[in-house]
mmCIF file as gemmi writes it, N, C-alpha and C atoms, coordinates in Angstrom:
data_model
loop_
_atom_site.group_PDB
_atom_site.id
_atom_site.type_symbol
_atom_site.label_atom_id
_atom_site.label_alt_id
_atom_site.label_comp_id
_atom_site.label_asym_id
_atom_site.label_entity_id
_atom_site.label_seq_id
_atom_site.pdbx_PDB_ins_code
_atom_site.Cartn_x
_atom_site.Cartn_y
_atom_site.Cartn_z
_atom_site.occupancy
_atom_site.B_iso_or_equiv
_atom_site.pdbx_formal_charge
_atom_site.auth_seq_id
_atom_site.auth_asym_id
_atom_site.pdbx_PDB_model_num
ATOM 1 N N . UNK Axp A 1 ? 0.846 -1.183 0.004 1 0 ? 1 A 1
ATOM 2 C CA . UNK Axp A 1 ? 0.003 0.006 -0.014 1 0 ? 1 A 1
ATOM 3 C C . UNK Axp A 1 ? 0.877 1.244 0.014 1 0 ? 1 A 1
ATOM 4 N N . UNK Axp A 2 ? 1.904 1.271 0.885 1 0 ? 2 A 1
ATOM 5 C CA . UNK Axp A 2 ? 2.741 2.441 0.978 1 0 ? 2 A 1
ATOM 6 C C . UNK Axp A 2 ? 3.506 2.676 -0.308 1 0 ? 2 A 1
ATOM 7 N N . UNK Axp A 3 ? 4.042 1.648 -0.936 1 0 ? 3 A 1
ATOM 8 C CA . UNK Axp A 3 ? 4.798 1.856 -2.171 1 0 ? 3 A 1
ATOM 9 C C . UNK Axp A 3 ? 3.913 2.372 -3.3 1 0 ? 3 A 1
ATOM 10 N N . UNK Axp A 4 ? 2.684 1.876 -3.37 1 0 ? 4 A 1
ATOM 11 C CA . UNK Axp A 4 ? 1.74 2.384 -4.375 1 0 ? 4 A 1
ATOM 12 C C . UNK Axp A 4 ? 1.432 3.848 -4.104 1 0 ? 4 A 1
ATOM 13 N N . UNK Axp A 5 ? 1.168 4.166 -2.833 1 0 ? 5 A 1
ATOM 14 C CA . UNK Axp A 5 ? 0.868 5.564 -2.453 1 0 ? 5 A 1
ATOM 15 C C . UNK Axp A 5 ? 2.047 6.488 -2.77 1 0 ? 5 A 1
ATOM 16 N N . UNK Axp A 6 ? 3.245 6.035 -2.45 1 0 ? 6 A 1
ATOM 17 C CA . UNK Axp A 6 ? 4.422 6.848 -2.739 1 0 ? 6 A 1
ATOM 18 C C . UNK Axp A 6 ? 4.581 7.072 -4.255 1 0 ? 6 A 1
ATOM 19 N N . UNK Axp A 7 ? 4.325 6.05 -5.041 1 0 ? 7 A 1
ATOM 20 C CA . UNK Axp A 7 ? 4.433 6.166 -6.479 1 0 ? 7 A 1
ATOM 21 C C . UNK Axp A 7 ? 3.429 7.134 -7.068 1 0 ? 7 A 1
ATOM 22 N N . UNK Axp A 8 ? 2.27 7.236 -6.428 1 0 ? 8 A 1
ATOM 23 C CA . UNK Axp A 8 ? 1.199 8.133 -6.911 1 0 ? 8 A 1
ATOM 24 C C . UNK Axp A 8 ? 1.218 9.485 -6.206 1 0 ? 8 A 1
ATOM 25 N N . UNK Axp A 9 ? 2.131 9.619 -5.23 1 0 ? 9 A 1
ATOM 26 C CA . UNK Axp A 9 ? 2.265 10.856 -4.435 1 0 ? 9 A 1
ATOM 27 C C . UNK Axp A 9 ? 0.966 11.204 -3.697 1 0 ? 9 A 1
ATOM 28 N N . UNK Axp A 10 ? 0.36 10.168 -3.102 1 0 ? 10 A 1
ATOM 29 C CA . UNK Axp A 10 ? -0.857 10.352 -2.29 1 0 ? 10 A 1
ATOM 30 C C . UNK Axp A 10 ? -0.667 9.622 -0.972 1 0 ? 10 A 1
ATOM 31 N N . UNK Axp A 11 ? -1.558 9.839 -0.04 1 0 ? 11 A 1
ATOM 32 C CA . UNK Axp A 11 ? -1.463 9.189 1.262 1 0 ? 11 A 1
ATOM 33 C C . UNK Axp A 11 ? -1.816 7.72 1.185 1 0 ? 11 A 1
ATOM 34 N N . UNK Axp A 12 ? -1.175 6.895 2.019 1 0 ? 12 A 1
ATOM 35 C CA . UNK Axp A 12 ? -1.495 5.459 2.01 1 0 ? 12 A 1
ATOM 36 C C . UNK Axp A 12 ? -2.929 5.159 2.418 1 0 ? 12 A 1
ATOM 37 N N . UNK Axp A 13 ? -3.532 6.048 3.207 1 0 ? 13 A 1
ATOM 38 C CA . UNK Axp A 13 ? -4.929 5.843 3.591 1 0 ? 13 A 1
ATOM 39 C C . UNK Axp A 13 ? -5.88 5.9 2.395 1 0 ? 13 A 1
ATOM 40 N N . UNK Axp A 14 ? -5.525 6.723 1.391 1 0 ? 14 A 1
ATOM 41 C CA . UNK Axp A 14 ? -6.35 6.823 0.215 1 0 ? 14 A 1
ATOM 42 C C . UNK Axp A 14 ? -6.276 5.508 -0.572 1 0 ? 14 A 1
ATOM 43 N N . UNK Axp A 15 ? -5.083 4.951 -0.7 1 0 ? 15 A 1
ATOM 44 C CA . UNK Axp A 15 ? -4.933 3.684 -1.419 1 0 ? 15 A 1
ATOM 45 C C . UNK Axp A 15 ? -5.623 2.559 -0.658 1 0 ? 15 A 1
ATOM 46 N N . UNK Axp A 16 ? -5.439 2.49 0.649 1 0 ? 16 A 1
ATOM 47 C CA . UNK Axp A 16 ? -6.076 1.443 1.435 1 0 ? 16 A 1
ATOM 48 C C . UNK Axp A 16 ? -7.581 1.573 1.391 1 0 ? 16 A 1
ATOM 49 N N . UNK Axp A 17 ? -8.098 2.802 1.488 1 0 ? 17 A 1
ATOM 50 C CA . UNK Axp A 17 ? -9.541 2.993 1.412 1 0 ? 17 A 1
ATOM 51 C C . UNK Axp A 17 ? -10.11 2.587 0.073 1 0 ? 17 A 1
ATOM 52 N N . UNK Axp A 18 ? -9.398 2.91 -1.005 1 0 ? 18 A 1
ATOM 53 C CA . UNK Axp A 18 ? -9.897 2.522 -2.329 1 0 ? 18 A 1
ATOM 54 C C . UNK Axp A 18 ? -9.86 1.015 -2.48 1 0 ? 18 A 1
ATOM 55 N N . UNK Axp A 19 ? -8.795 0.368 -1.958 1 0 ? 19 A 1
ATOM 56 C CA . UNK Axp A 19 ? -8.712 -1.08 -2.062 1 0 ? 19 A 1
ATOM 57 C C . UNK Axp A 19 ? -9.871 -1.718 -1.323 1 0 ? 19 A 1
ATOM 58 N N . UNK Axp A 20 ? -10.185 -1.224 -0.123 1 0 ? 20 A 1
ATOM 59 C CA . UNK Axp A 20 ? -11.3 -1.751 0.635 1 0 ? 20 A 1
ATOM 60 C C . UNK Axp A 20 ? -12.627 -1.546 -0.109 1 0 ? 20 A 1
ATOM 61 N N . UNK Axp A 21 ? -12.798 -0.38 -0.71 1 0 ? 21 A 1
ATOM 62 C CA . UNK Axp A 21 ? -14.026 -0.11 -1.461 1 0 ? 21 A 1
ATOM 63 C C . UNK Axp A 21 ? -14.162 -1.05 -2.665 1 0 ? 21 A 1
ATOM 64 N N . UNK Axp A 22 ? -13.074 -1.186 -3.411 1 0 ? 22 A 1
ATOM 65 C CA . UNK Axp A 22 ? -13.106 -2.036 -4.612 1 0 ? 22 A 1
ATOM 66 C C . UNK Axp A 22 ? -13.336 -3.495 -4.285 1 0 ? 22 A 1
ATOM 67 N N . UNK Axp A 23 ? -12.732 -3.998 -3.232 1 0 ? 23 A 1
ATOM 68 C CA . UNK Axp A 23 ? -12.85 -5.403 -2.882 1 0 ? 23 A 1
ATOM 69 C C . UNK Axp A 23 ? -14.017 -5.69 -1.945 1 0 ? 23 A 1
ATOM 70 N N . UNK Axp A 24 ? -14.637 -4.645 -1.401 1 0 ? 24 A 1
ATOM 71 C CA . UNK Axp A 24 ? -15.724 -4.782 -0.419 1 0 ? 24 A 1
ATOM 72 C C . UNK Axp A 24 ? -15.245 -5.533 0.813 1 0 ? 24 A 1
ATOM 73 N N . UNK Axp A 25 ? -13.949 -5.482 1.102 1 0 ? 25 A 1
ATOM 74 C CA . UNK Axp A 25 ? -13.345 -6.126 2.261 1 0 ? 25 A 1
ATOM 75 C C . UNK Axp A 25 ? -12.868 -5.032 3.206 1 0 ? 25 A 1
ATOM 76 N N . UNK Axp A 26 ? -13.636 -4.72 4.23 1 0 ? 26 A 1
ATOM 77 C CA . UNK Axp A 26 ? -13.322 -3.632 5.132 1 0 ? 26 A 1
ATOM 78 C C . UNK Axp A 26 ? -12.614 -4.098 6.416 1 0 ? 26 A 1
ATOM 79 N N . UNK Axp A 27 ? -12.131 -5.324 6.449 1 0 ? 27 A 1
ATOM 80 C CA . UNK Axp A 27 ? -11.533 -5.857 7.662 1 0 ? 27 A 1
ATOM 81 C C . UNK Axp A 27 ? -10.026 -5.743 7.709 1 0 ? 27 A 1
ATOM 82 N N . UNK Axp A 28 ? -9.354 -5.73 6.582 1 0 ? 28 A 1
ATOM 83 C CA . UNK Axp A 28 ? -7.903 -5.802 6.537 1 0 ? 28 A 1
ATOM 84 C C . UNK Axp A 28 ? -7.202 -4.649 7.229 1 0 ? 28 A 1
ATOM 85 N N . UNK Axp A 29 ? -7.689 -3.44 7.074 1 0 ? 29 A 1
ATOM 86 C CA . UNK Axp A 29 ? -7.008 -2.283 7.611 1 0 ? 29 A 1
ATOM 87 C C . UNK Axp A 29 ? -7.675 -1.684 8.852 1 0 ? 29 A 1
ATOM 88 N N . UNK Axp A 30 ? -8.639 -2.413 9.462 1 0 ? 30 A 1
ATOM 89 C CA . UNK Axp A 30 ? -9.327 -1.897 10.625 1 0 ? 30 A 1
ATOM 90 C C . UNK Axp A 30 ? -8.363 -1.587 11.776 1 0 ? 30 A 1
ATOM 91 N N . UNK Axp A 31 ? -7.304 -2.338 11.894 1 0 ? 31 A 1
ATOM 92 C CA . UNK Axp A 31 ? -6.336 -2.129 12.983 1 0 ? 31 A 1
ATOM 93 C C . UNK Axp A 31 ? -5.585 -0.805 12.803 1 0 ? 31 A 1
ATOM 94 N N . UNK Axp A 32 ? -5.554 -0.279 11.621 1 0 ? 32 A 1
ATOM 95 C CA . UNK Axp A 32 ? -4.836 0.956 11.35 1 0 ? 32 A 1
ATOM 96 C C . UNK Axp A 32 ? -5.687 2.206 11.573 1 0 ? 32 A 1
ATOM 97 N N . UNK Axp A 33 ? -6.973 2.011 11.764 1 0 ? 33 A 1
ATOM 98 C CA . UNK Axp A 33 ? -7.854 3.179 11.944 1 0 ? 33 A 1
ATOM 99 C C . UNK Axp A 33 ? -7.594 3.855 13.266 1 0 ? 33 A 1
ATOM 100 N N . UNK Axp A 34 ? -7.704 5.168 13.273 1 0 ? 34 A 1
ATOM 101 C CA . UNK Axp A 34 ? -7.561 5.95 14.477 1 0 ? 34 A 1
ATOM 102 C C . UNK Axp A 34 ? -8.928 6.124 15.132 1 0 ? 34 A 1
ATOM 103 N N . UNK Axp A 35 ? -8.952 6.131 16.438 1 0 ? 35 A 1
ATOM 104 C CA . UNK Axp A 35 ? -10.204 6.358 17.166 1 0 ? 35 A 1
ATOM 105 C C . UNK Axp A 35 ? -10.592 7.828 17.045 1 0 ? 35 A 1
ATOM 106 N N . UNK Axp A 36 ? -11.845 8.059 16.782 1 0 ? 36 A 1
ATOM 107 C CA . UNK Axp A 36 ? -12.366 9.43 16.741 1 0 ? 36 A 1
ATOM 108 C C . UNK Axp A 36 ? -12.79 9.826 18.158 1 0 ? 36 A 1
ATOM 109 N N . UNK Axp A 37 ? -12.729 11.088 18.48 1 0 ? 37 A 1
ATOM 110 C CA . UNK Axp A 37 ? -13.218 11.513 19.793 1 0 ? 37 A 1
ATOM 111 C C . UNK Axp A 37 ? -14.706 11.228 19.912 1 0 ? 37 A 1
ATOM 112 N N . UNK Axp A 38 ? -15.145 10.827 21.102 1 0 ? 38 A 1
ATOM 113 C CA . UNK Axp A 38 ? -16.554 10.477 21.315 1 0 ? 38 A 1
ATOM 114 C C . UNK Axp A 38 ? -17.47 11.661 21.075 1 0 ? 38 A 1
ATOM 115 N N . UNK Axp A 39 ? -16.966 12.849 21.323 1 0 ? 39 A 1
ATOM 116 C CA . UNK Axp A 39 ? -17.826 14.035 21.163 1 0 ? 39 A 1
ATOM 117 C C . UNK Axp A 39 ? -17.516 14.814 19.86 1 0 ? 39 A 1
ATOM 118 N N . UNK Axp A 40 ? -17.255 14.077 18.826 1 0 ? 40 A 1
ATOM 119 C CA . UNK Axp A 40 ? -16.865 14.678 17.541 1 0 ? 40 A 1
ATOM 120 C C . UNK Axp A 40 ? -17.834 15.74 17.056 1 0 ? 40 A 1
ATOM 121 N N . UNK Axp A 41 ? -19.14 15.481 17.162 1 0 ? 41 A 1
ATOM 122 C CA . UNK Axp A 41 ? -20.146 16.43 16.694 1 0 ? 41 A 1
ATOM 123 C C . UNK Axp A 41 ? -20.873 17.126 17.82 1 0 ? 41 A 1
ATOM 124 N N . UNK Axp A 42 ? -20.305 17.116 19.009 1 0 ? 42 A 1
ATOM 125 C CA . UNK Axp A 42 ? -20.974 17.732 20.177 1 0 ? 42 A 1
ATOM 126 C C . UNK Axp A 42 ? -21.21 19.217 19.957 1 0 ? 42 A 1
ATOM 127 N N . UNK Axp A 43 ? -20.335 19.897 19.255 1 0 ? 43 A 1
ATOM 128 C CA . UNK Axp A 43 ? -20.511 21.323 19.018 1 0 ? 43 A 1
ATOM 129 C C . UNK Axp A 43 ? -21.675 21.644 18.105 1 0 ? 43 A 1
ATOM 130 N N . UNK Axp A 44 ? -22.152 20.659 17.343 1 0 ? 44 A 1
ATOM 131 C CA . UNK Axp A 44 ? -23.24 20.896 16.4 1 0 ? 44 A 1
ATOM 132 C C . UNK Axp A 44 ? -24.587 20.711 17.043 1 0 ? 44 A 1
ATOM 133 N N . UNK Axp A 45 ? -24.635 20.124 18.221 1 0 ? 45 A 1
ATOM 134 C CA . UNK Axp A 45 ? -25.922 19.826 18.869 1 0 ? 45 A 1
ATOM 135 C C . UNK Axp A 45 ? -26.523 21.069 19.49 1 0 ? 45 A 1
């Protein structure tokens, strides 16, 4: 993933996300996801 991203001059998350979308396999990179804050949209309420 990283070598493809480097070759295209884009972030590896973009390549991984596209791979997941194309293959419909969303499990491979779950461990790499960052946790979002629990109150992400609290300011909008």
